[in-house]
PDB file of C-alpha atoms in Angstrom:
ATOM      1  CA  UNK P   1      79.083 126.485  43.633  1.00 88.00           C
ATOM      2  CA  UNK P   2      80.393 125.469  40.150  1.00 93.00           C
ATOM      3  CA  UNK P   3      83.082 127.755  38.757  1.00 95.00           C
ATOM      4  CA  UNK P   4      82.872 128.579  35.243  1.00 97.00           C
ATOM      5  CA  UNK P   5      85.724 130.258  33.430  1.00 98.00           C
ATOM      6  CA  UNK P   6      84.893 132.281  29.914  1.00 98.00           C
ATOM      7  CA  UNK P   7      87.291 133.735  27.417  1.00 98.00           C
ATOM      8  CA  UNK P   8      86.487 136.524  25.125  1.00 98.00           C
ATOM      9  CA  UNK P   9      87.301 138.961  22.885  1.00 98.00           C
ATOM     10  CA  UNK P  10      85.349 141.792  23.122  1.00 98.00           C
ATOM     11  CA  UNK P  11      84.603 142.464  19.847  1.00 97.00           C
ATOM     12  CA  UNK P  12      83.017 139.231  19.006  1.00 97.00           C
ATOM     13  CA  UNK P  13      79.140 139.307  18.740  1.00 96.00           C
ATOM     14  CA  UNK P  14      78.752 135.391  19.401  1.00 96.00           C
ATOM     15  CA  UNK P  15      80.840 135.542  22.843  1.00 97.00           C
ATOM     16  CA  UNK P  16      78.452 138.504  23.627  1.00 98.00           C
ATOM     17  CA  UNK P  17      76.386 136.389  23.608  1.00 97.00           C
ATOM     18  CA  UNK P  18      77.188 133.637  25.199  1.00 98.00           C
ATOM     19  CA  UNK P  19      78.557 135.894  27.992  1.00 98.00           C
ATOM     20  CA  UNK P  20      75.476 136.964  28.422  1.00 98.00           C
ATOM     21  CA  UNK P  21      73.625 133.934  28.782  1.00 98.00           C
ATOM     22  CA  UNK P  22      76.608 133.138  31.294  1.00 98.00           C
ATOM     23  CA  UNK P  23      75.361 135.822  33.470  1.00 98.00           C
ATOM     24  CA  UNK P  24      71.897 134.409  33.357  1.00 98.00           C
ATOM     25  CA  UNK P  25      72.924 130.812  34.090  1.00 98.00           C
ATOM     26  CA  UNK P  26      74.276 132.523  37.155  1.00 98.00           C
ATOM     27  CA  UNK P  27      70.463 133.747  38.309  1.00 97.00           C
ATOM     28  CA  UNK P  28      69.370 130.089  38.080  1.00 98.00           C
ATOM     29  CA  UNK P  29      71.901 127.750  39.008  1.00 98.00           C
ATOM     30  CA  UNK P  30      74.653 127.847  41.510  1.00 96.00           C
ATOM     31  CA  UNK P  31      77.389 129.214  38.947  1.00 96.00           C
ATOM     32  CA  UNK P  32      80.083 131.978  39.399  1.00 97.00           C
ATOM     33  CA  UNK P  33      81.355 132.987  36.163  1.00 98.00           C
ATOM     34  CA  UNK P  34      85.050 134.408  35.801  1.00 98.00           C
ATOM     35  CA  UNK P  35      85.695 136.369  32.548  1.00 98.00           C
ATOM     36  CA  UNK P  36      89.215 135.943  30.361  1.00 98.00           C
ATOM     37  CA  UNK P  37      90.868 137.488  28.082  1.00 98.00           C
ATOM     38  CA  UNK P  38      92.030 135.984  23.973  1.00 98.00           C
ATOM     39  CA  UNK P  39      92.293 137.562  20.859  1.00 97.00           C
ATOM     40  CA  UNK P  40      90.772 136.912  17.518  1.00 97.00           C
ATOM     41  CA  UNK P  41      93.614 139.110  15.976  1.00 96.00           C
ATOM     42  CA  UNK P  42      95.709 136.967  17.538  1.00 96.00           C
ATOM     43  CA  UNK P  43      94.134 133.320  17.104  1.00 96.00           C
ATOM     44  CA  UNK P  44      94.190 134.542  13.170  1.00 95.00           C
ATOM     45  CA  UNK P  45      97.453 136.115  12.435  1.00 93.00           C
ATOM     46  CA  UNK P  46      99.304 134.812   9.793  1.00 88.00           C
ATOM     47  CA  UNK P  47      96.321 132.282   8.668  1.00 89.00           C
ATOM     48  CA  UNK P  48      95.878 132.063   5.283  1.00 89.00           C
ATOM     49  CA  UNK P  49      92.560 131.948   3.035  1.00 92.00           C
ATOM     50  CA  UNK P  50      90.575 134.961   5.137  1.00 93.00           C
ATOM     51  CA  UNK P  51      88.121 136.605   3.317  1.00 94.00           C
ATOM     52  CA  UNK P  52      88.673 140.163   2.680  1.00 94.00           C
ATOM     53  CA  UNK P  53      85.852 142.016   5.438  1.00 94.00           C
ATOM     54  CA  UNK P  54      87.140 139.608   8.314  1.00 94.00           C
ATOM     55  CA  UNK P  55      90.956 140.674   7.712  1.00 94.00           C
ATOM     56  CA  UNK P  56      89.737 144.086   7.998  1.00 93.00           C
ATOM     57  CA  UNK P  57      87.374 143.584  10.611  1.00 93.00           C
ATOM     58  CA  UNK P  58      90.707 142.078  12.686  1.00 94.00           C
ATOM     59  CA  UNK P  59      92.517 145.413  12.123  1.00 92.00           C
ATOM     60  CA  UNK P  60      92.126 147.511  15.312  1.00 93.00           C
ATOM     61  CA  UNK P  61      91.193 144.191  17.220  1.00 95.00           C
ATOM     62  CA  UNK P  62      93.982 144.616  19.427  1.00 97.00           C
ATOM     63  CA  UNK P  63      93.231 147.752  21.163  1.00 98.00           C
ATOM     64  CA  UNK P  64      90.264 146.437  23.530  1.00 98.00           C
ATOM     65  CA  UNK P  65      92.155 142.986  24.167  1.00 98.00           C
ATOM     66  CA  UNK P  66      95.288 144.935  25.677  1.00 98.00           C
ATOM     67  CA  UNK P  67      92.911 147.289  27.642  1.00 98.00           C
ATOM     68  CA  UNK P  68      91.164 144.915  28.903  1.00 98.00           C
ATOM     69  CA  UNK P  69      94.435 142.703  29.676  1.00 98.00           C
ATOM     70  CA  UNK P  70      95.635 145.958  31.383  1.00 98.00           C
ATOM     71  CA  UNK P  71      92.994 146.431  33.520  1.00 98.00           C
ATOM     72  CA  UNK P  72      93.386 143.089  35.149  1.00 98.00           C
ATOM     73  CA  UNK P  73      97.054 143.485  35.434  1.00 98.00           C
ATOM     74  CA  UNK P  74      96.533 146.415  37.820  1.00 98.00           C
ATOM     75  CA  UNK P  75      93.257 145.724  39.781  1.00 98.00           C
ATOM     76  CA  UNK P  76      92.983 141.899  39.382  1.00 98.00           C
ATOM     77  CA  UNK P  77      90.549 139.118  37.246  1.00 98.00           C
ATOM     78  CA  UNK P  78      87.514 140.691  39.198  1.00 98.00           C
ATOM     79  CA  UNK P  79      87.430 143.580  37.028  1.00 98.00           C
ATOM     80  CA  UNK P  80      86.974 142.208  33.677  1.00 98.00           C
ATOM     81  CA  UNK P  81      83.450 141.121  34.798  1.00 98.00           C
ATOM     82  CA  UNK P  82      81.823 145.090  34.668  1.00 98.00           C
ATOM     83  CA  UNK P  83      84.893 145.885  32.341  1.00 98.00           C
ATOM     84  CA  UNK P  84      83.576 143.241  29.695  1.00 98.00           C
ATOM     85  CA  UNK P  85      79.817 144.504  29.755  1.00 98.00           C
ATOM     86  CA  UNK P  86      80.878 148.306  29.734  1.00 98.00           C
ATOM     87  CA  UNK P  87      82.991 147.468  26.456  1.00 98.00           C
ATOM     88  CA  UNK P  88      80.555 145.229  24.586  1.00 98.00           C
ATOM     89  CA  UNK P  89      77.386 147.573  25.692  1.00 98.00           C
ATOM     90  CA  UNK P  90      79.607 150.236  23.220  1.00 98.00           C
ATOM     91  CA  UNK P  91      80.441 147.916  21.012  1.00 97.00           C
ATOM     92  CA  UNK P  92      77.092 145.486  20.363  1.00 96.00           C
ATOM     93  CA  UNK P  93      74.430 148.245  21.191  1.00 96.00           C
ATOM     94  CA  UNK P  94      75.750 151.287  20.747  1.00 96.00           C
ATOM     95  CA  UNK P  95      77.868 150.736  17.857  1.00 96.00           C
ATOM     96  CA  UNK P  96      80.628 152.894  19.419  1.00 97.00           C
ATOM     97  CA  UNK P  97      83.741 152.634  16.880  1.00 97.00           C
ATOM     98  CA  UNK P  98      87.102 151.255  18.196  1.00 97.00           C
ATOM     99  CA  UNK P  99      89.653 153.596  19.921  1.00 97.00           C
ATOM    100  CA  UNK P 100      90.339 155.368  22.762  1.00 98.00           C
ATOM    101  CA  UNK P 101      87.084 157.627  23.270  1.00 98.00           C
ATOM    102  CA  UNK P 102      85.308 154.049  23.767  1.00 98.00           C
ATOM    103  CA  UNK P 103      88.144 152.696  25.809  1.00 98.00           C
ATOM    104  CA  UNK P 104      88.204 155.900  28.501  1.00 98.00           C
ATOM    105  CA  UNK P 105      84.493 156.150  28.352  1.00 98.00           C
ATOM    106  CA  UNK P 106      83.870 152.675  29.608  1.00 98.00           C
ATOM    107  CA  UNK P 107      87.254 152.439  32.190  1.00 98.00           C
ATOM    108  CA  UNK P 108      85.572 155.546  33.224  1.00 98.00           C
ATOM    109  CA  UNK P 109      82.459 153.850  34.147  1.00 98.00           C
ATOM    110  CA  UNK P 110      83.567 150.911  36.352  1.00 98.00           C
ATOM    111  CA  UNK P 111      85.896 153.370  38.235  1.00 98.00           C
ATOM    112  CA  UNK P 112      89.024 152.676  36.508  1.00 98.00           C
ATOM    113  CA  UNK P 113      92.215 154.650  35.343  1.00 98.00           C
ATOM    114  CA  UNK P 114      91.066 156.633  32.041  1.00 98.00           C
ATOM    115  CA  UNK P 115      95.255 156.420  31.656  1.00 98.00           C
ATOM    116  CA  UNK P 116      94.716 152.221  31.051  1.00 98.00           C
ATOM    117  CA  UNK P 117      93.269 153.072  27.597  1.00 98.00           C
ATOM    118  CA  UNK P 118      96.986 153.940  26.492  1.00 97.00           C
ATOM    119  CA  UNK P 119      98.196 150.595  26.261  1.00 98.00           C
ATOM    120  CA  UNK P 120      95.398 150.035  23.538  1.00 98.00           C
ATOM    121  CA  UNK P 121      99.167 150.746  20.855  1.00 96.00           C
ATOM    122  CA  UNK P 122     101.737 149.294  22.812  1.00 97.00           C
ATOM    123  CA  UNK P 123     102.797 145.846  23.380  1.00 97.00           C
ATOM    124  CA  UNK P 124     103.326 146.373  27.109  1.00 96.00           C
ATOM    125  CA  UNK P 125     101.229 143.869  27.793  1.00 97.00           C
ATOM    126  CA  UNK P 126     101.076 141.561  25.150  1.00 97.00           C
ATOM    127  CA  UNK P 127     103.099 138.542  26.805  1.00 97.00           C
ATOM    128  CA  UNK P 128     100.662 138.740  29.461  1.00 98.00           C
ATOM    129  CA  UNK P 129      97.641 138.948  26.762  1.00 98.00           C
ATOM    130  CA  UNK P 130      99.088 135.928  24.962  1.00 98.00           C
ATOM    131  CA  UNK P 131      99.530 133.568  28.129  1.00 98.00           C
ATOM    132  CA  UNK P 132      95.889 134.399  29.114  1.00 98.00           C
ATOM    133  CA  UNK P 133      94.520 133.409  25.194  1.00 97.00           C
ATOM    134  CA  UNK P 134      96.648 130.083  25.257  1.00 96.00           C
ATOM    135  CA  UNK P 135      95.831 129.371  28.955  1.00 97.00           C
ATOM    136  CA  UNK P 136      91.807 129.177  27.315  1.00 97.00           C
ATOM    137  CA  UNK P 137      92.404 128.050  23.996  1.00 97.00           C
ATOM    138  CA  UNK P 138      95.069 124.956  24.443  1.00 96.00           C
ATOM    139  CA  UNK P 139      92.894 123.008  26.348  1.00 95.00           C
ATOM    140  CA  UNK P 140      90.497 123.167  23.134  1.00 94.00           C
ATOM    141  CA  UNK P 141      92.857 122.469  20.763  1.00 88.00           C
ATOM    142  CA  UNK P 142      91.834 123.043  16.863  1.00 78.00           C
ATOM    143  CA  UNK P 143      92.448 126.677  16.798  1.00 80.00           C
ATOM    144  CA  UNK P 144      88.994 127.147  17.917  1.00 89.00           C
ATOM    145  CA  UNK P 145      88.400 130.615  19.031  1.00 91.00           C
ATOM    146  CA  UNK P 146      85.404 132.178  21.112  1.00 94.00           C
ATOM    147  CA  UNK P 147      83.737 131.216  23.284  1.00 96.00           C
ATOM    148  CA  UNK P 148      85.780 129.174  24.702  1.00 97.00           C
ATOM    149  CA  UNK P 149      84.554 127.795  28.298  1.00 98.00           C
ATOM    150  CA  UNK P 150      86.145 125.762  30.916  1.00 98.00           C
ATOM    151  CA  UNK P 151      84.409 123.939  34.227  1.00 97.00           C
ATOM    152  CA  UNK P 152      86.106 121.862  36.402  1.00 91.00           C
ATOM    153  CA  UNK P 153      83.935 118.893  37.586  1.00 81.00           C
ATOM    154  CA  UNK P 154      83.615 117.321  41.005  1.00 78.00           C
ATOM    155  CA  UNK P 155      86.390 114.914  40.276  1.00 82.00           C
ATOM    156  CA  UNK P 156      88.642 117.346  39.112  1.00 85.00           C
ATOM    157  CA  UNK P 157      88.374 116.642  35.465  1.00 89.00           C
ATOM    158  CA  UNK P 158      88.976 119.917  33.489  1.00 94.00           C
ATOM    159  CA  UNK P 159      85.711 120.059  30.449  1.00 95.00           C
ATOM    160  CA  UNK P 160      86.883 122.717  28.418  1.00 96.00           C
ATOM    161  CA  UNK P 161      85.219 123.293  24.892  1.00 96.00           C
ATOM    162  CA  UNK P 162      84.310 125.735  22.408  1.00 96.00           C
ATOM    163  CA  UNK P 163      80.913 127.450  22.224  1.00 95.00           C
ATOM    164  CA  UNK P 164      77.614 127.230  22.678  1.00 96.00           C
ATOM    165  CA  UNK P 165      77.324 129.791  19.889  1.00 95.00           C
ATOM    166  CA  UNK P 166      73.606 131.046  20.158  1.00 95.00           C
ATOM    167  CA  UNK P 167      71.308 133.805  19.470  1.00 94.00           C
ATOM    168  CA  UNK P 168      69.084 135.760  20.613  1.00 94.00           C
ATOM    169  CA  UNK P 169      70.304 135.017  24.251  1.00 96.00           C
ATOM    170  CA  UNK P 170      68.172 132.426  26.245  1.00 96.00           C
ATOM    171  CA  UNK P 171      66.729 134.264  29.842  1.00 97.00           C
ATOM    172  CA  UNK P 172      65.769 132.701  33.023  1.00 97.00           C
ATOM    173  CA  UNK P 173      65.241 128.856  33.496  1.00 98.00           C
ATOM    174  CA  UNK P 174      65.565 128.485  30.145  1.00 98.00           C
ATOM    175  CA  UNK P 175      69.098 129.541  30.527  1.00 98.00           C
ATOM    176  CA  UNK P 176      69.499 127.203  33.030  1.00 98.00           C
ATOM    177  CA  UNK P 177      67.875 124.299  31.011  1.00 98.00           C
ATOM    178  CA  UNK P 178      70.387 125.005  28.568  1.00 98.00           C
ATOM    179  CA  UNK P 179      73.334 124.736  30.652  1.00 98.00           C
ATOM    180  CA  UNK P 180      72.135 121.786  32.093  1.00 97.00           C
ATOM    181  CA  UNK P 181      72.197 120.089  28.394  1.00 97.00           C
ATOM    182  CA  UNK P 182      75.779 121.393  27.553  1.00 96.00           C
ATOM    183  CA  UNK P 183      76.839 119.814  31.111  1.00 95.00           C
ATOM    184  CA  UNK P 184      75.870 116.661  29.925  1.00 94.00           C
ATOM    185  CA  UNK P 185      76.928 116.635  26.573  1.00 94.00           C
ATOM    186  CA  UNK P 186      80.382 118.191  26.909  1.00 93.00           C
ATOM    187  CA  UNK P 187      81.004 116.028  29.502  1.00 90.00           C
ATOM    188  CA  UNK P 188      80.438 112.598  27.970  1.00 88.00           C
ATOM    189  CA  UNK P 189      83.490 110.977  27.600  1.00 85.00           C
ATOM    190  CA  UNK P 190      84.846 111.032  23.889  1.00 86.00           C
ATOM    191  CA  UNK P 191      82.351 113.697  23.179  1.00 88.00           C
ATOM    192  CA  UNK P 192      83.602 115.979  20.052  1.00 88.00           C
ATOM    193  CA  UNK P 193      81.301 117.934  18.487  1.00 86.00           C
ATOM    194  CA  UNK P 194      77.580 118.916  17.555  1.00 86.00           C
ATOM    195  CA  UNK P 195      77.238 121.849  14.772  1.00 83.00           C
ATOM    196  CA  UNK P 196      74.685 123.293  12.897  1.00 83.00           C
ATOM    197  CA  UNK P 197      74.873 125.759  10.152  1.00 84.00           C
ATOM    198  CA  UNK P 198      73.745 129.647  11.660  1.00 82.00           C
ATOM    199  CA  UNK P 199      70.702 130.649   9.937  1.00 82.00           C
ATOM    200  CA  UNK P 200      70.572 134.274  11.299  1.00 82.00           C
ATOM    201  CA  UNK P 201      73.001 136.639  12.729  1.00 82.00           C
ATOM    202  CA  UNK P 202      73.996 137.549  16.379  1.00 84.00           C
ATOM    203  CA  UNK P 203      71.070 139.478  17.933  1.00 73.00           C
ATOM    204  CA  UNK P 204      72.859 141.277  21.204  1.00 68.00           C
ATOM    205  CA  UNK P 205      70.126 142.053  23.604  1.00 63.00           C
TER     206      UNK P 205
END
């Protein structure tokens, strides 16, 4: 059993997606997947050149990160797993706007404390928050953001990079297929990058 750490914010459409395709890797190869917790708001505070809908878009991006942060704190890693998918099914499908109804509503569905959504304003947790989004993102280096994934190889070597960014979200063995190829690639020694530019936006299914 490989284990395969992810770290998302869960606002962000592409880590949606790629969480999702993480969950379908799991159905077809013999992968566990551990969710973790970063922040956009906080990977782009104080960065200059922004354009104008993305600084706004970053405004109330700290409210899910902390619950979610929170939740862990409490009842352990396990629970970001369901925690994760009831926050992004409100967010990506249901369009459910940020703040506390969405927060209770889905802590309320994987049988957690309504009471967690309070943190969503305070910093109570933020130190905790921050280790978790350098503890993913450091390893990457380049301020990349998500999602970020790490697997630790047979021999121990940590391959931790940025992405795949996809969409819409690849099902069954052709999930798997695609894992396979990031293996490989990622894993080459002196590997760096591969980009394309995104011809259509996220589609969250």
């Amino acid at each position: 059993m490989t284990d395969v750490d992810m770290w998302f914010d869960p606002r962000c459409p592409w880590a949606w997606n790629t969480s999702r395709w993480l969950l379908e890797v799991e159905r077809v190869r013999d992968v566990r997947v551990r969710f973790h917790v970063m922040s956009l708001s906080v990977l782009n505070d104080g960065r200059e050149g922004l354009e104008e809908w993305y600084r706004e878009w970053l405004r109330p991006g700290l409210g899910p990160v902390r619950v979610a942060v929170a939740a862990e704190a409490a009842h352990g890693n396990d629970v970001l797993r369901d925690l994760y998918t009831a926050l992004g099914n409100r967010i990506h499908h249901q369009r459910t706007p940020i703040g506390r109804p969405l927060y209770v509503d889905a802590l309320t569905e994987v049988g957690l404390p309504a009471e967690l959504a309070d943190v969503a304003d305070t910093t109570d947790h933020d130190e905790a928050l921050l280790a978790s989004h350098h503890a993913g993102l450091d390893p990457v280096g380049e301020d990349l953001g998500t999602p970020t994934i790490h697997v630790t190889g047979a021999d121990g070597r940590l391959n931790a990079f940025f992405g795949p960014v996809l969409t819409p979200v690849p099902r069954g063995e052709e999930a798997g297929r695609l894992w396979d190829g990031v293996l490989q690639v990622t894993g080459a020694d002196g590997f760096f990058e591969l980009k394309r530019g995104r011809t259509r936006p996220p589609i969250a299914r």
